[in-house]
Amino acid sequence: MKLWIDEVFVHGFAHGSTAKLGGKKLIVSFTTGAPATLYQKDGFFKHSVEDYLPQFETFAALCGLDYQQPVYTCGIGYTDRGNEEAVNAQKQQAREHAARLVAAIQAAAA
C-alpha cells in the first residue's frame, strides 16, 4: 500500500488541479480473515467493518472520485489445505465475493 501511495497518490495525478483520477468511480473490495461477528461494537475488534471505511471516502473526495458502496466478505481466513470441505467452502465464498464485485462494477458502469 505504501508503494502505491508513493507512486500513485501524488499531486497532479491523484489530486490537484491537473489530477487524472477525478470523475472516476471507486469501489473498495476486500476480504477479512475474521468472521463478521468479530466486527461488531461488542465483538473482538469493537468496531464494525463500516467503521474502517471513512478514510476511503475521504480519499475519494480529495481525488474527485465517485465513492461507491464497498464490496467485502468477512471470514475468509486460513483453511487447512487437508480439509477439502473447508477449502471448498472458502472457494465458494471467494466466488460469491467475486460475483458481487462484478455486479457492482457493472452497476457502476451503467
PDB file of C-alpha atoms in Angstrom:
ATOM      1  CA  MET A   1       0.000   0.000   0.000  1.00  0.00           C
ATOM      2  CA  LYS A   2       2.805   2.405   0.846  1.00  0.00           C
ATOM      3  CA  LEU A   3       4.468   1.893  -2.537  1.00  0.00           C
ATOM      4  CA  TRP A   4       1.134   2.530  -4.248  1.00  0.00           C
ATOM      5  CA  ILE A   5       0.651   5.730  -2.258  1.00  0.00           C
ATOM      6  CA  ASP A   6       4.198   6.866  -3.047  1.00  0.00           C
ATOM      7  CA  GLU A   7       3.849   6.215  -6.777  1.00  0.00           C
ATOM      8  CA  VAL A   8       0.157   6.898  -7.473  1.00  0.00           C
ATOM      9  CA  PHE A   9      -1.232   9.190  -4.794  1.00  0.00           C
ATOM     10  CA  VAL A  10       0.757  12.184  -5.984  1.00  0.00           C
ATOM     11  CA  HIS A  11      -0.283  15.759  -6.620  1.00  0.00           C
ATOM     12  CA  GLY A  12      -1.003  16.295 -10.286  1.00  0.00           C
ATOM     13  CA  PHE A  13      -2.092  12.712 -10.856  1.00  0.00           C
ATOM     14  CA  ALA A  14      -4.336  11.635  -7.987  1.00  0.00           C
ATOM     15  CA  HIS A  15      -5.350  15.097  -6.782  1.00  0.00           C
ATOM     16  CA  GLY A  16      -4.822  18.741  -7.551  1.00  0.00           C
ATOM     17  CA  SER A  17      -5.802  20.952 -10.470  1.00  0.00           C
ATOM     18  CA  THR A  18      -4.232  18.640 -13.091  1.00  0.00           C
ATOM     19  CA  ALA A  19      -5.397  15.380 -11.495  1.00  0.00           C
ATOM     20  CA  LYS A  20      -6.220  12.446 -13.761  1.00  0.00           C
ATOM     21  CA  LEU A  21      -8.394  10.391 -11.379  1.00  0.00           C
ATOM     22  CA  GLY A  22     -11.272  12.846 -10.928  1.00  0.00           C
ATOM     23  CA  GLY A  23     -14.685  11.719 -12.152  1.00  0.00           C
ATOM     24  CA  LYS A  24     -13.877   8.025 -11.972  1.00  0.00           C
ATOM     25  CA  LYS A  25     -15.696   5.616  -9.670  1.00  0.00           C
ATOM     26  CA  LEU A  26     -14.075   3.934  -6.682  1.00  0.00           C
ATOM     27  CA  ILE A  27     -15.211   0.547  -5.409  1.00  0.00           C
ATOM     28  CA  VAL A  28     -13.274  -0.695  -2.389  1.00  0.00           C
ATOM     29  CA  SER A  29     -13.216  -4.511  -2.384  1.00  0.00           C
ATOM     30  CA  PHE A  30     -11.671  -6.674   0.310  1.00  0.00           C
ATOM     31  CA  THR A  31     -11.992  -9.767   2.455  1.00  0.00           C
ATOM     32  CA  THR A  32     -11.260 -10.274   6.134  1.00  0.00           C
ATOM     33  CA  GLY A  33      -9.902 -13.336   7.809  1.00  0.00           C
ATOM     34  CA  ALA A  34     -12.055 -12.809  10.880  1.00  0.00           C
ATOM     35  CA  PRO A  35     -15.773 -13.600  10.808  1.00  0.00           C
ATOM     36  CA  ALA A  36     -18.373 -10.812  10.750  1.00  0.00           C
ATOM     37  CA  THR A  37     -19.311 -11.459  14.386  1.00  0.00           C
ATOM     38  CA  LEU A  38     -15.932 -10.086  15.473  1.00  0.00           C
ATOM     39  CA  TYR A  39     -16.616  -6.835  13.577  1.00  0.00           C
ATOM     40  CA  GLN A  40     -19.356  -5.591  15.903  1.00  0.00           C
ATOM     41  CA  LYS A  41     -19.391  -2.922  18.609  1.00  0.00           C
ATOM     42  CA  ASP A  42     -19.499  -5.717  21.192  1.00  0.00           C
ATOM     43  CA  GLY A  43     -17.190  -8.020  19.205  1.00  0.00           C
ATOM     44  CA  PHE A  44     -13.465  -8.604  19.494  1.00  0.00           C
ATOM     45  CA  PHE A  45     -12.471  -5.579  17.364  1.00  0.00           C
ATOM     46  CA  LYS A  46     -15.050  -3.230  18.973  1.00  0.00           C
ATOM     47  CA  HIS A  47     -15.797  -1.734  15.553  1.00  0.00           C
ATOM     48  CA  SER A  48     -17.927  -2.668  12.582  1.00  0.00           C
ATOM     49  CA  VAL A  49     -16.318  -3.074   9.183  1.00  0.00           C
ATOM     50  CA  GLU A  50     -18.015   0.189   8.185  1.00  0.00           C
ATOM     51  CA  ASP A  51     -16.063   1.985  10.933  1.00  0.00           C
ATOM     52  CA  TYR A  52     -12.880   1.340   8.940  1.00  0.00           C
ATOM     53  CA  LEU A  53     -14.175   2.866   5.694  1.00  0.00           C
ATOM     54  CA  PRO A  54     -14.299   6.674   6.215  1.00  0.00           C
ATOM     55  CA  GLN A  55     -10.679   7.125   5.142  1.00  0.00           C
ATOM     56  CA  PHE A  56     -11.593   5.695   1.731  1.00  0.00           C
ATOM     57  CA  GLU A  57     -14.480   8.161   1.435  1.00  0.00           C
ATOM     58  CA  THR A  58     -12.074  10.977   2.352  1.00  0.00           C
ATOM     59  CA  PHE A  59      -9.558   9.741  -0.228  1.00  0.00           C
ATOM     60  CA  ALA A  60     -12.336   9.647  -2.857  1.00  0.00           C
ATOM     61  CA  ALA A  61     -13.418  13.192  -2.021  1.00  0.00           C
ATOM     62  CA  LEU A  62      -9.850  14.506  -2.237  1.00  0.00           C
ATOM     63  CA  CYS A  63      -9.343  12.861  -5.617  1.00  0.00           C
ATOM     64  CA  GLY A  64     -12.764  13.786  -7.006  1.00  0.00           C
ATOM     65  CA  LEU A  65     -13.784  10.134  -7.200  1.00  0.00           C
ATOM     66  CA  ASP A  66     -17.365   8.900  -7.049  1.00  0.00           C
ATOM     67  CA  TYR A  67     -17.290   6.640  -3.992  1.00  0.00           C
ATOM     68  CA  GLN A  68     -19.408   3.512  -4.487  1.00  0.00           C
ATOM     69  CA  GLN A  69     -20.632   1.034  -1.900  1.00  0.00           C
ATOM     70  CA  PRO A  70     -17.775  -1.241  -0.811  1.00  0.00           C
ATOM     71  CA  VAL A  71     -17.853  -4.953  -1.536  1.00  0.00           C
ATOM     72  CA  TYR A  72     -16.482  -7.083   1.261  1.00  0.00           C
ATOM     73  CA  THR A  73     -16.685 -10.565   2.677  1.00  0.00           C
ATOM     74  CA  CYS A  74     -15.782 -11.483   6.226  1.00  0.00           C
ATOM     75  CA  GLY A  75     -14.465 -14.818   7.395  1.00  0.00           C
ATOM     76  CA  ILE A  76     -12.184 -15.872   4.572  1.00  0.00           C
ATOM     77  CA  GLY A  77      -9.286 -16.889   6.760  1.00  0.00           C
ATOM     78  CA  TYR A  78      -6.665 -19.580   6.705  1.00  0.00           C
ATOM     79  CA  THR A  79      -8.018 -23.026   5.910  1.00  0.00           C
ATOM     80  CA  ASP A  80      -6.146 -26.256   6.472  1.00  0.00           C
ATOM     81  CA  ARG A  81      -5.429 -27.487   2.940  1.00  0.00           C
ATOM     82  CA  GLY A  82      -6.038 -31.043   4.124  1.00  0.00           C
ATOM     83  CA  ASN A  83      -9.663 -30.228   4.913  1.00  0.00           C
ATOM     84  CA  GLU A  84     -11.286 -30.479   1.489  1.00  0.00           C
ATOM     85  CA  GLU A  85     -14.714 -29.441   2.759  1.00  0.00           C
ATOM     86  CA  ALA A  86     -13.335 -26.246   4.312  1.00  0.00           C
ATOM     87  CA  VAL A  87     -11.280 -25.473   1.201  1.00  0.00           C
ATOM     88  CA  ASN A  88     -14.359 -25.883  -0.997  1.00  0.00           C
ATOM     89  CA  ALA A  89     -16.406 -23.644   1.308  1.00  0.00           C
ATOM     90  CA  GLN A  90     -13.696 -20.991   1.131  1.00  0.00           C
ATOM     91  CA  LYS A  91     -13.602 -21.228  -2.658  1.00  0.00           C
ATOM     92  CA  GLN A  92     -17.368 -20.775  -2.745  1.00  0.00           C
ATOM     93  CA  GLN A  93     -17.104 -17.669  -0.549  1.00  0.00           C
ATOM     94  CA  ALA A  94     -14.473 -16.286  -2.916  1.00  0.00           C
ATOM     95  CA  ARG A  95     -16.695 -16.969  -5.949  1.00  0.00           C
ATOM     96  CA  GLU A  96     -19.631 -15.227  -4.271  1.00  0.00           C
ATOM     97  CA  HIS A  97     -17.452 -12.240  -3.391  1.00  0.00           C
ATOM     98  CA  ALA A  98     -16.200 -12.033  -6.976  1.00  0.00           C
ATOM     99  CA  ALA A  99     -19.759 -12.221  -8.334  1.00  0.00           C
ATOM    100  CA  ARG A 100     -20.867  -9.355  -6.067  1.00  0.00           C
ATOM    101  CA  LEU A 101     -17.846  -7.312  -7.159  1.00  0.00           C
ATOM    102  CA  VAL A 102     -18.580  -7.931 -10.844  1.00  0.00           C
ATOM    103  CA  ALA A 103     -22.211  -6.904 -10.270  1.00  0.00           C
ATOM    104  CA  ALA A 104     -21.059  -3.700  -8.512  1.00  0.00           C
ATOM    105  CA  ILE A 105     -18.678  -2.875 -11.377  1.00  0.00           C
ATOM    106  CA  GLN A 106     -21.416  -3.479 -13.939  1.00  0.00           C
ATOM    107  CA  ALA A 107     -23.850  -1.295 -11.995  1.00  0.00           C
ATOM    108  CA  ALA A 108     -21.265   1.475 -11.679  1.00  0.00           C
ATOM    109  CA  ALA A 109     -20.529   1.317 -15.403  1.00  0.00           C
ATOM    110  CA  ALA A 110     -24.204   1.507 -16.394  1.00  0.00           C
TER     111      ALA A 110
END
